[in-house]
C-alpha positions as CSV (number, residue, x, y, z in Angstrom):
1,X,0.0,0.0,0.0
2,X,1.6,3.1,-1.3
3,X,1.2,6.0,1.4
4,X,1.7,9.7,1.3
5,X,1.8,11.1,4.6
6,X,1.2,15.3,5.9
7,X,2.4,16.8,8.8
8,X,3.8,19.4,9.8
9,X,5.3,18.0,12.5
10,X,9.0,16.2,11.7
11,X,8.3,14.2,15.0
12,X,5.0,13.1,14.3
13,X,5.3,12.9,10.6
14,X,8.5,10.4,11.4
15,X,6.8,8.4,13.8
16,X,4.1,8.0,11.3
17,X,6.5,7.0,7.9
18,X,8.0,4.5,10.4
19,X,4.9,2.9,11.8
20,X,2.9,2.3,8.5
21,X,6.2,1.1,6.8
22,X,6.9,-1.2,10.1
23,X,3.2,-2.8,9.3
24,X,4.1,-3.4,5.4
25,X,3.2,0.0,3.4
26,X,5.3,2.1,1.6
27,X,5.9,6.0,2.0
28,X,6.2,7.6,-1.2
29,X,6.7,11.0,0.3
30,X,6.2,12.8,3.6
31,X,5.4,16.7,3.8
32,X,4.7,19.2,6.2
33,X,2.2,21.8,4.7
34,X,-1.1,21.3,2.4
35,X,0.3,22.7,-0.9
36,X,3.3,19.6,-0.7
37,X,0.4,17.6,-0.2
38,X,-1.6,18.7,-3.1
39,X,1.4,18.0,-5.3
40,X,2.6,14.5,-3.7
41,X,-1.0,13.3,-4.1
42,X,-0.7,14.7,-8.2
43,X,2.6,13.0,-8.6
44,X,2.0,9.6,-6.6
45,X,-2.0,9.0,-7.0
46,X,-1.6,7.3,-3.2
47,X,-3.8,4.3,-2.2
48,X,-4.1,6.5,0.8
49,X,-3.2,9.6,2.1
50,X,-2.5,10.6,6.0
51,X,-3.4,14.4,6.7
52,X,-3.3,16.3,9.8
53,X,-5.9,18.7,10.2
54,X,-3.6,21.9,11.0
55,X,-1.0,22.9,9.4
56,X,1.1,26.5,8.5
57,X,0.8,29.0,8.1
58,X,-2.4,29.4,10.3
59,X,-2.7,25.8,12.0
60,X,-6.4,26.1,11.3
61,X,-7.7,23.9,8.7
62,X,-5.2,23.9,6.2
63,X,-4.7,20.4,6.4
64,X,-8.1,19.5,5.5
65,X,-8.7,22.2,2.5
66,X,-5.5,20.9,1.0
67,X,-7.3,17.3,1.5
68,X,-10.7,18.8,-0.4
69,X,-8.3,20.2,-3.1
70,X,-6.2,17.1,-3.4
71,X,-10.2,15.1,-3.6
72,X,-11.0,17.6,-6.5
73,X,-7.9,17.1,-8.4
74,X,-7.7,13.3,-7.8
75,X,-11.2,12.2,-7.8
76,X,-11.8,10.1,-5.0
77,X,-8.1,9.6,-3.8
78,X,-8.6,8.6,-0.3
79,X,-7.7,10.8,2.9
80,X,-7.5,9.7,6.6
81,X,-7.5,12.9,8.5
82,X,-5.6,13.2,12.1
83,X,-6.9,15.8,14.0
84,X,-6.3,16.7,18.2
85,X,-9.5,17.3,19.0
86,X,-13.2,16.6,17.1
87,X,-14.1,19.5,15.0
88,X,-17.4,18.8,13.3
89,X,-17.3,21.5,10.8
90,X,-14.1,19.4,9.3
91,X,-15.6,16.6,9.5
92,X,-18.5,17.9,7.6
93,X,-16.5,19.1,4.8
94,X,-14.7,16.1,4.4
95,X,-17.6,14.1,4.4
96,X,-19.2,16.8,1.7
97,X,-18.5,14.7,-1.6
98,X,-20.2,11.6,-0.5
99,X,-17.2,9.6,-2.7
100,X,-16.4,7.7,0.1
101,X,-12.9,6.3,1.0
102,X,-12.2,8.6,3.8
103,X,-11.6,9.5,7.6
104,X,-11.5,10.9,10.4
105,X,-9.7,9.9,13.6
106,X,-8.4,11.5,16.6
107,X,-4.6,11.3,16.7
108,X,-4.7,9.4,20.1
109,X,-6.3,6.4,18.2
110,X,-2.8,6.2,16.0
111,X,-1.0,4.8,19.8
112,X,-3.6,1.8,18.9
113,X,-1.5,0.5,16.2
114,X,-3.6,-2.4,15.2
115,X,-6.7,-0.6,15.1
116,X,-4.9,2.4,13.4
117,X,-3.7,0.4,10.3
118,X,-6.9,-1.5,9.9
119,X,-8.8,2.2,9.6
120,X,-6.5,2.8,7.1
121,X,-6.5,-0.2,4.9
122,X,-10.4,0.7,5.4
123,X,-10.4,3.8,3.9
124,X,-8.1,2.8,0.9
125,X,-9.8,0.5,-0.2
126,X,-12.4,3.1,-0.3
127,X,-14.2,3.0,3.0
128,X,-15.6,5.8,5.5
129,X,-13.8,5.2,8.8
130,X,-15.0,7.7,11.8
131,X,-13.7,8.1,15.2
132,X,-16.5,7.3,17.7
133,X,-16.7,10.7,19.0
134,X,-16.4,12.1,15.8
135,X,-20.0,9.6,15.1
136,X,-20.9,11.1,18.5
137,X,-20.5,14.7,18.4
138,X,-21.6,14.5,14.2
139,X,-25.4,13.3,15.6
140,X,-25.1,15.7,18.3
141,X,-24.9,18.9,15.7
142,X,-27.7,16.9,14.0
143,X,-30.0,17.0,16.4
144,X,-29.3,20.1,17.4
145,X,-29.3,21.5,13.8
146,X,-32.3,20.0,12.6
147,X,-35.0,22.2,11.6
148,X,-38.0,19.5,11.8
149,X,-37.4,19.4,15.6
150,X,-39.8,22.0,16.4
151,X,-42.5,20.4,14.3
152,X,-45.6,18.0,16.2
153,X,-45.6,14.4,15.3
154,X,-48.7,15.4,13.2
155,X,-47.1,18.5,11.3
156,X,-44.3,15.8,10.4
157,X,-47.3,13.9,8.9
158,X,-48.4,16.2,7.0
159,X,-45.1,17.7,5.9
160,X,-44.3,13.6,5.0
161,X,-47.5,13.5,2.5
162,X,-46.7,17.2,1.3
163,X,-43.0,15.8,0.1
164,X,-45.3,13.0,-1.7
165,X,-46.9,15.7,-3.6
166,X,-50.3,15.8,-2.1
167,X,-52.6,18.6,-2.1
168,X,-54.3,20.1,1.0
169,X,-57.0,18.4,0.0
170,X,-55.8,14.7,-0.1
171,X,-53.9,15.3,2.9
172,X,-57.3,15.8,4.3
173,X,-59.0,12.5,3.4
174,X,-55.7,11.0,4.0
175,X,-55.4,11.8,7.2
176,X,-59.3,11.6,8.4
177,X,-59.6,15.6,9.0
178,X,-61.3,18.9,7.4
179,X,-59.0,20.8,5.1
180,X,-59.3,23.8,7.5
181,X,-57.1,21.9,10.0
182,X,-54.4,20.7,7.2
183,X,-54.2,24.6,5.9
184,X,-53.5,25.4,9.8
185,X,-50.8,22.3,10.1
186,X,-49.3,23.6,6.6
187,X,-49.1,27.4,8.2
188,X,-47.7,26.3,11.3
189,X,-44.9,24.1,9.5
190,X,-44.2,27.6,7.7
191,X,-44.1,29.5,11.0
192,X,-41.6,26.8,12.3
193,X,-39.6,26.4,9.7
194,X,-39.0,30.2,9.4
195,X,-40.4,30.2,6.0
196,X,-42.2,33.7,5.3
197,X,-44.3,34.7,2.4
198,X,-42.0,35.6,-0.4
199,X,-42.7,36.0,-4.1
200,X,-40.2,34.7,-5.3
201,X,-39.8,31.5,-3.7
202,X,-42.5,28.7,-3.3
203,X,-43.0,28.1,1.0
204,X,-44.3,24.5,-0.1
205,X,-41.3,23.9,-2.2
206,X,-38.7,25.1,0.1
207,X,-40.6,23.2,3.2
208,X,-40.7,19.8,1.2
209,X,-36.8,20.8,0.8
210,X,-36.3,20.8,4.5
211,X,-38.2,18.0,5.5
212,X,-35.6,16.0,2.3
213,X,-32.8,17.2,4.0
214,X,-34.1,16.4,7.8
């Protein structure tokens, strides 16, 4: 398995050459910023690539945007990103191109050797592999995120048979009520859904939208 590795590090980009090539890979090249990355992922085409998540000059997220880039340039080239700590907005963008053959561990899990090499033959051979508080915190922001929480168990209903393309009407009979009370579910599910009377844009459309993407 043919590895390029990113770190800025030198101690932690070492200690990682020597323990994937001490469990039968190959490093093709080691780097310390996201532009080298970039490039080593061009020139090798990696069956996987190790990234940590910050690197210079701002030891923000340069790591991961070089990842993205590399992912854009080398469709589907699969990344495992290191990070310190879980940053779910990372995780997020990582996950954004739905390819696959990607992760997202927490450094600490790389002292587990075993486990570490087995999420990373995961993710070349085109698995997702997440940290279980990366999982943990990801349904967390979810939850928390969703705008359907504020919504009834019956407004959910109604929104469902909306997304089906039903009229007020057939919601009625579908649901064993008068169409007054659907027309005040379907207002309600615009007040909740923050979704105010615009000429441009179609409520229903945009509240079927939400309810897809709940």
């Amino acid at each position: 398995m043919r590895v390029v590795i990113a770190d800025d590090s030198v101690l932690l980009r070492e200690g990682l050459v020597r323990l994937v090539e001490e469990n039968g890979c190959t490093v093709v090249e080691a780097v310390g910023d996201g532009p080298s990355l970039v490039t080593a992922v061009e020139r090798h085409r990696p069956d996987v690539s190790i990234v940590d998540v910050r690197m210079p000059p701002t030891h923000t997220d340069e790591g991961l945007r070089a990842a993205v880039e590399a992912r854009t340039l080398v469709p589907g080239s699969p990344i495992l990103v290191l990070s310190q700590y879980v940053e779910v907005e990372y995780a997020d963008d990582l996950l954004a191109d739905r390819r696959g053959a990607v992760g997202y561990l927490l450094k600490d899990r790389v002292a587990e050797v075993a486990e570490f090499m087995t999420g990373l033959r995961q993710v070349a051979g085109g698995a997702t592999v997440l940290d279980p508080e990366v999982v943990a915190q990801l349904l967390v922001r979810r939850r928390r995120d969703d705008p359907l929480r504020a919504l009834t168990p019956r407004e959910r209903e109604v929104l469902g048979l909306m997304a089906e393309g039903r009229s007020n009407n057939a919601i009625a009979r579908k649901i064993v009520v008068t169409d007054g009370a659907v027309e005040k579910h379907v207002r309600n599910i615009f007040t909740k859904l923050n979704l105010h009377q615009d000429e441009e844009q179609h409520r229903r459309v945009l509240a079927v939208l939400a309810y897809l993407q709940g």
